[in-house]
Tab-separated table of C-alpha atoms and ligand atoms in Angstrom:
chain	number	residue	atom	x	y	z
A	1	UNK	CA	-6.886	2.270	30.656
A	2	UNK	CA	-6.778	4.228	27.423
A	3	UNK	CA	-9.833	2.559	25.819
A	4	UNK	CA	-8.778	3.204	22.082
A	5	UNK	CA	-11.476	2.685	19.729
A	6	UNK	CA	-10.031	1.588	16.157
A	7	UNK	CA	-11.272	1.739	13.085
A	8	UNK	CA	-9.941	0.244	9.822
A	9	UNK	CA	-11.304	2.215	6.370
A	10	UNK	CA	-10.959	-0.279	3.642
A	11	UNK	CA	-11.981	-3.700	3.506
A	12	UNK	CA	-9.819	-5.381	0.334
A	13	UNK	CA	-7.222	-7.540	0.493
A	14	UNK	CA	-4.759	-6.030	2.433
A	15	UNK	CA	-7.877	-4.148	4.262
A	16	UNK	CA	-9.384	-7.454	5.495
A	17	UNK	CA	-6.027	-9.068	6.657
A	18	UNK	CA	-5.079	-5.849	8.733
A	19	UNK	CA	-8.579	-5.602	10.137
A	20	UNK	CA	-7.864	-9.209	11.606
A	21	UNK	CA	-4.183	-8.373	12.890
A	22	UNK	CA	-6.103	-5.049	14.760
A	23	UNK	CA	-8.806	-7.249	15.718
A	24	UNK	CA	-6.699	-9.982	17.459
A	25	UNK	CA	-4.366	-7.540	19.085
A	26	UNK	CA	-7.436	-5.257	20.194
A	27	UNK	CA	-8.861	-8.581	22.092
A	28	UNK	CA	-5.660	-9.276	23.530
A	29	UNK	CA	-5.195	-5.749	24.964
A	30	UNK	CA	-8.432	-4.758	26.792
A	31	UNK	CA	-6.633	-2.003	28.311
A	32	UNK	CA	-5.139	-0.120	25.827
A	33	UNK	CA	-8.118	-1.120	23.178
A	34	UNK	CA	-11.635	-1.069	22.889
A	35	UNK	CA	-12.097	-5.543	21.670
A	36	UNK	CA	-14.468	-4.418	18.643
A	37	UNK	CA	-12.796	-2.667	15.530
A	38	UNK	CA	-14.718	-1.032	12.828
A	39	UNK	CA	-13.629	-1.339	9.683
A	40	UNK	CA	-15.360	0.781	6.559
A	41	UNK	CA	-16.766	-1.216	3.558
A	42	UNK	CA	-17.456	0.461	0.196
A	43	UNK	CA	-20.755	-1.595	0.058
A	44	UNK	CA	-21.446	-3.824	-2.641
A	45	UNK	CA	-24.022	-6.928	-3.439
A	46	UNK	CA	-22.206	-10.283	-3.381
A	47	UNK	CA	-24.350	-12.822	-4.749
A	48	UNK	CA	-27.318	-10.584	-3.776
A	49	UNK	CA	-26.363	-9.913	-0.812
A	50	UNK	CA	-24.858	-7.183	1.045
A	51	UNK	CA	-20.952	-7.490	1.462
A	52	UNK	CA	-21.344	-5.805	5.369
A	53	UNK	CA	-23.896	-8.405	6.405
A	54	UNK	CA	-22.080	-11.590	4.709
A	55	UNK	CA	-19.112	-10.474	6.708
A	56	UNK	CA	-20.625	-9.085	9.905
A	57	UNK	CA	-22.568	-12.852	9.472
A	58	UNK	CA	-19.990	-15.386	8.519
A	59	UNK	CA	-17.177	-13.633	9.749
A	60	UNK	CA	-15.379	-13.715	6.110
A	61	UNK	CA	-14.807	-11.223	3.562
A	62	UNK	CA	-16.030	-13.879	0.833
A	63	UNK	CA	-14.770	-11.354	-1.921
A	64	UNK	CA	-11.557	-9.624	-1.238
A	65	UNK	CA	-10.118	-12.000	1.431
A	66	UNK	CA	-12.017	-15.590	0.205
A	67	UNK	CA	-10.697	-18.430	2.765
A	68	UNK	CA	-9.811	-16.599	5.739
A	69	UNK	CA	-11.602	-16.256	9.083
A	70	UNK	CA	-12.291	-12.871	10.348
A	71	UNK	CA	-12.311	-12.467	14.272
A	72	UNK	CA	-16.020	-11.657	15.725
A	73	UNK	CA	-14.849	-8.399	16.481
A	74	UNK	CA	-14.007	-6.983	13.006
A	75	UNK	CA	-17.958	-5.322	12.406
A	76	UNK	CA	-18.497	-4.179	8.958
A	77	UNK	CA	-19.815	-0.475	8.804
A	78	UNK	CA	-21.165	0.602	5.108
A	79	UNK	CA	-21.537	4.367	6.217
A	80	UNK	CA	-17.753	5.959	6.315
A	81	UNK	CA	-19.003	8.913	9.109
A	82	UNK	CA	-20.662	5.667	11.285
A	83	UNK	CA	-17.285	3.761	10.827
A	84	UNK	CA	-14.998	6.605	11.935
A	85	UNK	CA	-17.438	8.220	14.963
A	86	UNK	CA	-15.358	8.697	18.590
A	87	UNK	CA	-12.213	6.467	16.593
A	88	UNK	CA	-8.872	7.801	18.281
A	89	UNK	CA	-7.178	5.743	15.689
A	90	UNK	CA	-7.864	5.093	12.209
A	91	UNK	CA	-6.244	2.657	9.991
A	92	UNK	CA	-6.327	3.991	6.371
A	93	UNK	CA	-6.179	0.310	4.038
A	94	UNK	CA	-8.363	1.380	0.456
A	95	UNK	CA	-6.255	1.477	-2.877
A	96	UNK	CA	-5.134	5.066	-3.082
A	97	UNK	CA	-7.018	6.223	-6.030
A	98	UNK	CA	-9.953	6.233	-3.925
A	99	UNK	CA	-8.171	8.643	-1.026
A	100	UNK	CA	-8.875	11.527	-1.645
A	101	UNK	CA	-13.174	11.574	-2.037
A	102	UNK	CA	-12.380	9.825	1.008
A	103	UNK	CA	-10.641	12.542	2.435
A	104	UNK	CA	-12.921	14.708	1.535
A	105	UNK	CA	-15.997	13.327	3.385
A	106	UNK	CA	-13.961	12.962	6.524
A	107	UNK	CA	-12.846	16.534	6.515
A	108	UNK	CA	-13.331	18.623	9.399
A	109	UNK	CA	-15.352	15.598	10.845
A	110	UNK	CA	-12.130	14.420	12.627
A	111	UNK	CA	-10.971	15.866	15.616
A	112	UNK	CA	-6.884	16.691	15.315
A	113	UNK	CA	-6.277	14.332	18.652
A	114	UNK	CA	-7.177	11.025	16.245
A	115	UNK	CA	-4.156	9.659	15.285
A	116	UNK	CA	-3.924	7.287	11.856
A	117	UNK	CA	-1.380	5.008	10.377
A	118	UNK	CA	-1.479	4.494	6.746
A	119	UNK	CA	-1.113	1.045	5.077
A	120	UNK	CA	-1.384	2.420	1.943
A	121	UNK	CA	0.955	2.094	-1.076
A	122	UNK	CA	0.790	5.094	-3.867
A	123	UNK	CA	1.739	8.889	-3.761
A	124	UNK	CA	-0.277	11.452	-4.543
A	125	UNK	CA	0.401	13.473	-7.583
A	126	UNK	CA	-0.827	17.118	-8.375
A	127	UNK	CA	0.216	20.090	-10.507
A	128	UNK	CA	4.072	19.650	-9.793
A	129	UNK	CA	4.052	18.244	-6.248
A	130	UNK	CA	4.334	14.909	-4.943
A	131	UNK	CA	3.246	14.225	-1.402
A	132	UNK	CA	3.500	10.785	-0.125
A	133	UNK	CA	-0.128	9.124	1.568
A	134	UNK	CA	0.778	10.044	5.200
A	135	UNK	CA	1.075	13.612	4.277
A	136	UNK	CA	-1.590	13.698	2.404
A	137	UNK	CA	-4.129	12.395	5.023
A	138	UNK	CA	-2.526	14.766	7.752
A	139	UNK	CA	-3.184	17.851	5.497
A	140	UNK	CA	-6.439	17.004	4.100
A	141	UNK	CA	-7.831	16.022	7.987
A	142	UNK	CA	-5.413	18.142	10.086
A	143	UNK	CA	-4.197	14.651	12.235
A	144	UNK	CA	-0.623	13.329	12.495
A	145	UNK	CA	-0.608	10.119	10.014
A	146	UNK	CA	2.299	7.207	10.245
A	147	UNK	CA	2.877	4.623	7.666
A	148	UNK	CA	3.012	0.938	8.212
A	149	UNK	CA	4.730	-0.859	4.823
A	150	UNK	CA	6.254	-4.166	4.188
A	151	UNK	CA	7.150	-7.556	2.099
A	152	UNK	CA	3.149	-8.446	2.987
A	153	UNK	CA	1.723	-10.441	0.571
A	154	UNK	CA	-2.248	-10.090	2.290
A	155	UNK	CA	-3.497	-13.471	1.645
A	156	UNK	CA	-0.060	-15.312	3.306
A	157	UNK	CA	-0.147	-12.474	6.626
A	158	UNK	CA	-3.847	-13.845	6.816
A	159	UNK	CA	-2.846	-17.573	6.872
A	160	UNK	CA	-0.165	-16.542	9.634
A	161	UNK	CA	3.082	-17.301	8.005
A	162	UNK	CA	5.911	-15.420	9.131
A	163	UNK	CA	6.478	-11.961	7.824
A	164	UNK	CA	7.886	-8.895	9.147
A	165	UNK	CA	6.814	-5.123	8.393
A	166	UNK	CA	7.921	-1.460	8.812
A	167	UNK	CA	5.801	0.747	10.366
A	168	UNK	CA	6.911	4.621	10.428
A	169	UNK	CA	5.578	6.667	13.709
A	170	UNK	CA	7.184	9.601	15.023
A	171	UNK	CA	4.194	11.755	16.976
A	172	UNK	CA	5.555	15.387	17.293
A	173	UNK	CA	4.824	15.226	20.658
A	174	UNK	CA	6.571	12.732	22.784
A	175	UNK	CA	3.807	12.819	25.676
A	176	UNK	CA	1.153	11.746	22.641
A	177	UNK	CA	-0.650	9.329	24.425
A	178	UNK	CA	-1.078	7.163	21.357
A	179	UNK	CA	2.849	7.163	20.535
A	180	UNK	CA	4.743	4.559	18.828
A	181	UNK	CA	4.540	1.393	21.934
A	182	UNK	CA	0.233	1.991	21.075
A	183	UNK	CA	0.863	1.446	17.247
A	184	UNK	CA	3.568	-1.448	17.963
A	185	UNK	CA	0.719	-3.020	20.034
A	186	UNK	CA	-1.693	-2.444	17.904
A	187	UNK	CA	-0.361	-4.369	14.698
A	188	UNK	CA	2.962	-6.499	15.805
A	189	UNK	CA	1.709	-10.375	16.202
A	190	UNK	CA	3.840	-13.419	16.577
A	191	UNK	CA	3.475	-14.400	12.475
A	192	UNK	CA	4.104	-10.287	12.482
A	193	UNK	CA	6.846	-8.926	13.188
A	194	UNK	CA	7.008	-4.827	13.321
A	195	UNK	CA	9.871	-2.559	13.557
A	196	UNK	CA	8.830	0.886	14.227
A	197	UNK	CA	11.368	3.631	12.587
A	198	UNK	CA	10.901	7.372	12.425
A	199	UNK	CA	11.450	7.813	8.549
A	200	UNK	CA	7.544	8.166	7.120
A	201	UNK	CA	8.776	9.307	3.898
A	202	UNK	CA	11.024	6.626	2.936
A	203	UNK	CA	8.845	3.911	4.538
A	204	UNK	CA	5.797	5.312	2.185
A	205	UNK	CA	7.694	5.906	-1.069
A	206	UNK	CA	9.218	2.593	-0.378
A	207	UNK	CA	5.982	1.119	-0.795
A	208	UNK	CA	4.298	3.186	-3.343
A	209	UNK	CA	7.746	2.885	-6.078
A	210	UNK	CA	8.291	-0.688	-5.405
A	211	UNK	CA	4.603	-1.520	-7.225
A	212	UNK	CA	6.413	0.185	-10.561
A	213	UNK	CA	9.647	-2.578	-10.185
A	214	UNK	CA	6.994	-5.520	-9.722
A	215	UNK	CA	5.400	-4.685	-13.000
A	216	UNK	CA	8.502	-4.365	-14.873
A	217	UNK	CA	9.647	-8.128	-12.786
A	218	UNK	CA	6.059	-9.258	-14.452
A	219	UNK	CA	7.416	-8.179	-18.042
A	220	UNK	CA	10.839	-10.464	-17.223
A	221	UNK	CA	7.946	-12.620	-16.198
A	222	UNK	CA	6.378	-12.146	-19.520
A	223	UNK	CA	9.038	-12.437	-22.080
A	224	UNK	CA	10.107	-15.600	-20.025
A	225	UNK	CA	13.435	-14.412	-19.490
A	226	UNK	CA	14.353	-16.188	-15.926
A	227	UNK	CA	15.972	-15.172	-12.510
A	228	UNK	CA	19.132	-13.367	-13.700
A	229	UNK	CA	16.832	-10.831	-15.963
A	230	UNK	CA	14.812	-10.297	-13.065
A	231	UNK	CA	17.434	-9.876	-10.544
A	232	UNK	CA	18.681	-7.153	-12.483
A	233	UNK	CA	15.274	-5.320	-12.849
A	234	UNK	CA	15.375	-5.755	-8.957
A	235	UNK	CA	18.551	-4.525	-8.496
A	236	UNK	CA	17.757	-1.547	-10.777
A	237	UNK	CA	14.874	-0.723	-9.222
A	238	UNK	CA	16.132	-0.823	-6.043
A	239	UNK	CA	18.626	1.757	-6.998
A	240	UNK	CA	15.885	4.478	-8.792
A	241	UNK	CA	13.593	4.040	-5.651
A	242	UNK	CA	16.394	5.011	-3.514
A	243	UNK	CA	17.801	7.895	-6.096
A	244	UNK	CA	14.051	9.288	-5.756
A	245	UNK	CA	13.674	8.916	-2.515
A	246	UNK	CA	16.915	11.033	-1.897
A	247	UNK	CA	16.714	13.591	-4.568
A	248	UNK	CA	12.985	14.447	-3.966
A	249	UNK	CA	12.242	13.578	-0.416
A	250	UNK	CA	16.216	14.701	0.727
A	251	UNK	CA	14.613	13.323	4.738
A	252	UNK	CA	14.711	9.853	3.261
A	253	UNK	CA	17.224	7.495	4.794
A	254	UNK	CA	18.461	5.441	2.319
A	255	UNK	CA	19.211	2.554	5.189
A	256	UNK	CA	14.725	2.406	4.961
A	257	UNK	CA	15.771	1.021	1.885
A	258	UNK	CA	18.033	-1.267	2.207
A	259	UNK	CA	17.575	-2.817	5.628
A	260	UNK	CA	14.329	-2.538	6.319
A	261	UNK	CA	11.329	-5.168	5.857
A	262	UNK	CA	9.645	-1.912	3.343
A	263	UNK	CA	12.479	-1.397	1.215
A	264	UNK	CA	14.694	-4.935	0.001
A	265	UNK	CA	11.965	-7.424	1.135
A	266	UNK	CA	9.235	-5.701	-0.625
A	267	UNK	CA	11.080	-5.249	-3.778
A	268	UNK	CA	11.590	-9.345	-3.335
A	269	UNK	CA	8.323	-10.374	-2.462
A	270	UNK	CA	6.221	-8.411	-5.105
A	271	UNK	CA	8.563	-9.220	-7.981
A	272	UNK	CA	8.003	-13.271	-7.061
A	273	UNK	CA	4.121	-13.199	-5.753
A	274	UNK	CA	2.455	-10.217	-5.911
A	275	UNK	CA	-0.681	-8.557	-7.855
A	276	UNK	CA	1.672	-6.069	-10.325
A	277	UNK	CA	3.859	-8.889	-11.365
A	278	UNK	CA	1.039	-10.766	-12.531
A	279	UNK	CA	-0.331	-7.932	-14.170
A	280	UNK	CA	2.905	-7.380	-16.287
A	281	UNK	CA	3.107	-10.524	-17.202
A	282	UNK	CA	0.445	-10.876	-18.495
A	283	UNK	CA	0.205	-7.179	-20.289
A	284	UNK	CA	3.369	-9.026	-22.134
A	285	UNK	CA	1.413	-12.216	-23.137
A	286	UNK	CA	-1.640	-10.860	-24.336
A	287	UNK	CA	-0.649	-7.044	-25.114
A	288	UNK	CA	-4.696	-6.413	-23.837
A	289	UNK	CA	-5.101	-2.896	-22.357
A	290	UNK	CA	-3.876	-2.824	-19.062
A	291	UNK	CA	-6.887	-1.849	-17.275
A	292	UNK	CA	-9.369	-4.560	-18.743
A	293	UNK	CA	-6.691	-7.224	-17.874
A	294	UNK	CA	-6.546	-5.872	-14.260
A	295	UNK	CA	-10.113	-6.282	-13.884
A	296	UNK	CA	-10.885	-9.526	-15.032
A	297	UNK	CA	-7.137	-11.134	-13.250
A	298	UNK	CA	-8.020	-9.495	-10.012
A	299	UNK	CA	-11.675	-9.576	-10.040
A	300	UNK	CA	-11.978	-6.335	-8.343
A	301	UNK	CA	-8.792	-6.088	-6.855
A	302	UNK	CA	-6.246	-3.060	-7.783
A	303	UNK	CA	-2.452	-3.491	-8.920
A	304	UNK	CA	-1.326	-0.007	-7.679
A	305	UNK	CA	1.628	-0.018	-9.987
A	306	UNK	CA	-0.636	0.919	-12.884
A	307	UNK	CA	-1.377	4.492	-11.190
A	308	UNK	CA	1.587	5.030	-9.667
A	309	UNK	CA	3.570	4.215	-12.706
A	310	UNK	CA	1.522	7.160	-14.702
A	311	UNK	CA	1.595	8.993	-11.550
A	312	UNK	CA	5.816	9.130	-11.213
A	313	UNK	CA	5.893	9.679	-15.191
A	314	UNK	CA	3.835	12.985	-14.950
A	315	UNK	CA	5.721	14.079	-12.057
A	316	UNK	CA	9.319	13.492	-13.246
A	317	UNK	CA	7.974	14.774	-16.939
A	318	UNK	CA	7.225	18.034	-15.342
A	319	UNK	CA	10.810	17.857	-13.594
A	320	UNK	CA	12.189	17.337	-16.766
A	321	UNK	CA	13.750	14.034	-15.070
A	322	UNK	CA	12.632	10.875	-16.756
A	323	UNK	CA	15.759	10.337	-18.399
A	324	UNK	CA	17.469	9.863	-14.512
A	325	UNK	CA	14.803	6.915	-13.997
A	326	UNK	CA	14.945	4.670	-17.200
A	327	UNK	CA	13.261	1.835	-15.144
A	328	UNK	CA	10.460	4.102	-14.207
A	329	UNK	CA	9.846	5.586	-17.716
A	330	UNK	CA	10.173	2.589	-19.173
A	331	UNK	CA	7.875	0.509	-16.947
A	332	UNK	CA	5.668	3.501	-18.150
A	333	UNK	CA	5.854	3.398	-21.906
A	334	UNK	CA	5.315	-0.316	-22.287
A	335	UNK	CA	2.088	-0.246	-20.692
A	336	UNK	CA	0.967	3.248	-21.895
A	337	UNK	CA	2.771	3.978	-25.225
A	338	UNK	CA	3.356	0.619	-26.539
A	339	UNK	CA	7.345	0.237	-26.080
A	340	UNK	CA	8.762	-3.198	-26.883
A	341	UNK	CA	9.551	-4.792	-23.769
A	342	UNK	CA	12.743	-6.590	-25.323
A	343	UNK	CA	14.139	-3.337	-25.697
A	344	UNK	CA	14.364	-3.030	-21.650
A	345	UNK	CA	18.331	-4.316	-21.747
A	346	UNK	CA	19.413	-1.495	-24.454
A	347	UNK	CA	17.694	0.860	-22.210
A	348	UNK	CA	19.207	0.157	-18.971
A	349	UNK	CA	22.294	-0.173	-20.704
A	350	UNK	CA	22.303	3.031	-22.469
A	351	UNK	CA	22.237	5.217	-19.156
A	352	UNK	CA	24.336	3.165	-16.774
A	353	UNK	CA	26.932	5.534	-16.606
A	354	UNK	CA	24.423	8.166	-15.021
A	355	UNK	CA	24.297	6.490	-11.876
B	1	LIG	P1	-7.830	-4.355	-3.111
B	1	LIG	O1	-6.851	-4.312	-4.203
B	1	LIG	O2	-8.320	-5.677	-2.646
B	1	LIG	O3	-9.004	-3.372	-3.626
B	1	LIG	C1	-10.309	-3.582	-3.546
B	1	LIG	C2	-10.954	-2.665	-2.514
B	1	LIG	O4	-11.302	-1.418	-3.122
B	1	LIG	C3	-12.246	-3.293	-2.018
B	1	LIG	O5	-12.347	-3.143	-0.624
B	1	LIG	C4	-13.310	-2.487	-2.721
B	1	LIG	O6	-14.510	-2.430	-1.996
B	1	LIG	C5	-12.650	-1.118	-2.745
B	1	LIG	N1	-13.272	-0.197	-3.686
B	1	LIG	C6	-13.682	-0.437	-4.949
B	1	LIG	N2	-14.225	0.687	-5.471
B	1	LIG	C7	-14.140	1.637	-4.514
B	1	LIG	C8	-14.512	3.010	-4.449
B	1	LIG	N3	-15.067	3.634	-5.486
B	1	LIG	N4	-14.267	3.685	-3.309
B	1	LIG	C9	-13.671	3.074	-2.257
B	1	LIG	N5	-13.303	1.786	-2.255
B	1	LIG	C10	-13.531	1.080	-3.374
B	1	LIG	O7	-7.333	-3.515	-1.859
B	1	LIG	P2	-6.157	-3.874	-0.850
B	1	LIG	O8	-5.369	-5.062	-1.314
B	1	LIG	O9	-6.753	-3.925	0.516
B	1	LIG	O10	-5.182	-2.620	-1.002
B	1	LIG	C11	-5.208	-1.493	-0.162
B	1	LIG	C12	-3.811	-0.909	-0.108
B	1	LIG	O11	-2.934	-1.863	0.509
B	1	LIG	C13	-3.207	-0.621	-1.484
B	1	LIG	O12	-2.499	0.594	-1.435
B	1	LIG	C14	-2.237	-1.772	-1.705
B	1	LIG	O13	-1.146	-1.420	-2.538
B	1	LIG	C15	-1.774	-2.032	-0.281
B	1	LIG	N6	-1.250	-3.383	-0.007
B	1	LIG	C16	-1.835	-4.486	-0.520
B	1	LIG	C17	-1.339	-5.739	-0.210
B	1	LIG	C18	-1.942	-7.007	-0.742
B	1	LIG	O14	-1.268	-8.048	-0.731
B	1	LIG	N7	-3.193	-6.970	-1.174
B	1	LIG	C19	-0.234	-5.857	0.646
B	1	LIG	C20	0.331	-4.705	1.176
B	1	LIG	C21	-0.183	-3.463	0.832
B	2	LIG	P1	0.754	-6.415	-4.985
B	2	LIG	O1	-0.210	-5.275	-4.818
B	2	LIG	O2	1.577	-6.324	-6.228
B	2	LIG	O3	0.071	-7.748	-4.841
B	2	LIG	O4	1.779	-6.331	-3.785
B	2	LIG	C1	1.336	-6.573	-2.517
B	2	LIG	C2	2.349	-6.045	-1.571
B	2	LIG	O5	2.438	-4.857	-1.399
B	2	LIG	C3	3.230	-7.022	-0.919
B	2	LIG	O6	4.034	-6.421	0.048
């Protein structure tokens, strides 16, 4: 019996539906699990009342995951410390701009035997250095973190169609207890399907560049240009993920890319249905600034593609690199600088030859 408590932080979209995947498998393995599963709420007042008790009540995250059924033992927990006391595995699940004052209240409150997977997609950017989320969360709270990333729209995962997912675990120690069958356990169900592979840094940067592609598929989206424009934007982005991956992250495997449920799929899936597509589109419709549209399309929810997009263009700026990822850069200047988004053909076109 390993009696693994587990406890998701973030409750959002993707939060909610991965609390209920934990939750299910958590029931269905009393001996590797403890059946209840935290999971952290940044507390708020829905219709005057409290978004914990609604959920811990009705068993529905009536905000971030409207529609969808929670099992009885996903408790909501408004106090981070409460939601993460005695875990031996934490599920990080907030949009990452909110990381690191995370981080920072969990530090040196976590003892280095918890072990975390992160379902989080963004990088973290400072002074010259990029670190992807896994890192990040194993420096600032001195644990090993894996990364779990996929084609996974939230709202279908929670209505159990079929989707599969990448989850990167490698513990440094074989003999971990909580090693790679634990994590498989803990998230694979039979409407999701998990392959575990070793390669954290390409399954995270997977995740985190993909968000840039889907905005620039919501500005094919925009300019009503049809499936052959935004093939190509998928196709080119495919190939600048992949060229960063490699040239910054040289541990990468470009396979994570292209075979895996992270890399391809994802690219597919949030250029057809996903948060930053809509967001593109409609930046190219209504030219509104990006940040006002986010808020009142998603009603709270985040389009990740918006940071990371800034994020990559400060990074590769300092590199002196942005002319190696037009896509990128570009994605970047027609939200932030007011490029014409009809000029994305002449752009692509003008640096082919560097690939
Ligand atoms: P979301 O976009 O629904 O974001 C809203 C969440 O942010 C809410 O839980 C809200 O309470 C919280 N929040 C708001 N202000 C906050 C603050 N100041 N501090 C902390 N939390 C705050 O979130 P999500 O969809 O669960 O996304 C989490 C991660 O999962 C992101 O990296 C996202 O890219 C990734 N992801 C999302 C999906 C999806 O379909 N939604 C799928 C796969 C991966
Ligand atoms: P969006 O955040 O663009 O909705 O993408 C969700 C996702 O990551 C699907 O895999």
């Amino acid at each position: 019996m390993l009696n693994l408590k587990v406890s998701v932080i973030g409750s959002g979209n993707w939060g909610s539906a991965i609390a209920k995947i934990v939750a299910e498998n958590a029931a269905e393995n009393r001996d590797m699990f403890e059946t209840d599963v935290r999971m952290w709420v940044f507390e708020e007042l829905v219709a005057g009342q409290k978004l914990t008790e609604i959920i811990n009540t009705q068993h529905e995250n009536v905000k971030y995951l409207p529609g969808i059924k929670l099992p009885s033992n996903v408790v909501a927990v408004p106090d981070l410390l409460d939601a993460v006391e005695d875990a031996n595995l934490l599920v990080f699940n907030v949009p990452h701009q909110f990381l690191p004052r995370i981080c920072s209240q969990l530090k040196g409150k976590v003892p280095s035997t918890v072990r975390a997977v992160s379902c989080i997609k963004g990088v973290e950017v400072s002074g010259d250095g990029i670190t992807i989320i896994a890192d990040y969360i194993s420096q600032e709270l001195g644990i090993y973190c894996g990364a779990l990333s996929g084609a996974n729209l939230a709202p279908e995962v929670a209505q159990e169609k079929f989707s599969e997912t990448t989850i990167a675990y490698k513990v440094p120690d074989p003999s971990d207890s909580i090693d790679a069958r634990v994590v498989r356990t803990l998230f694979h169900r039979p409407y999701f399907h998990v392959n575990v592979v070793a390669d954290v840094a390409g399954v995270s940067l997977c995740g985190a560049l993909k968000n840039i592609v889907a905005l620039a598929s919501g500005f094919v989206d925009g300019m009503a240009w049809g499936d052959n424009a935004k093939a190509a934007i998928i196709r080119r982005g495919l190939l600048e993920m992949t060229k960063f991956g490699r040239e910054f992250f040289p541990e990468c495997k470009a396979s994570t890319f292209t075979e895996e449920s992270c890399g391809v799929a994802d690219v597919i899936t949030s250029c057809s249905g996903g948060r930053n597509n809509k967001l593109g589109a409609a930046l190219i419709k209504t030219r509104r600034p990006i940040f006002e549209l986010e808020e009142e399309l998603l009603k709270g929810q985040k389009a990740q593609g918006v940071t990371t997009a800034q994020e990559v263009h400060e990074f590769l700026e300092r590199r002196g690199k942005l002319e190696d990822f037009p896509l990128f850069t570009a994605v970047h200047d027609i939200i932030f600088s007011g490029l014409d988004s009809y000029a994305l053909p002449q752009i692509l076109e003008d640096v082919e030859q560097k690939y």
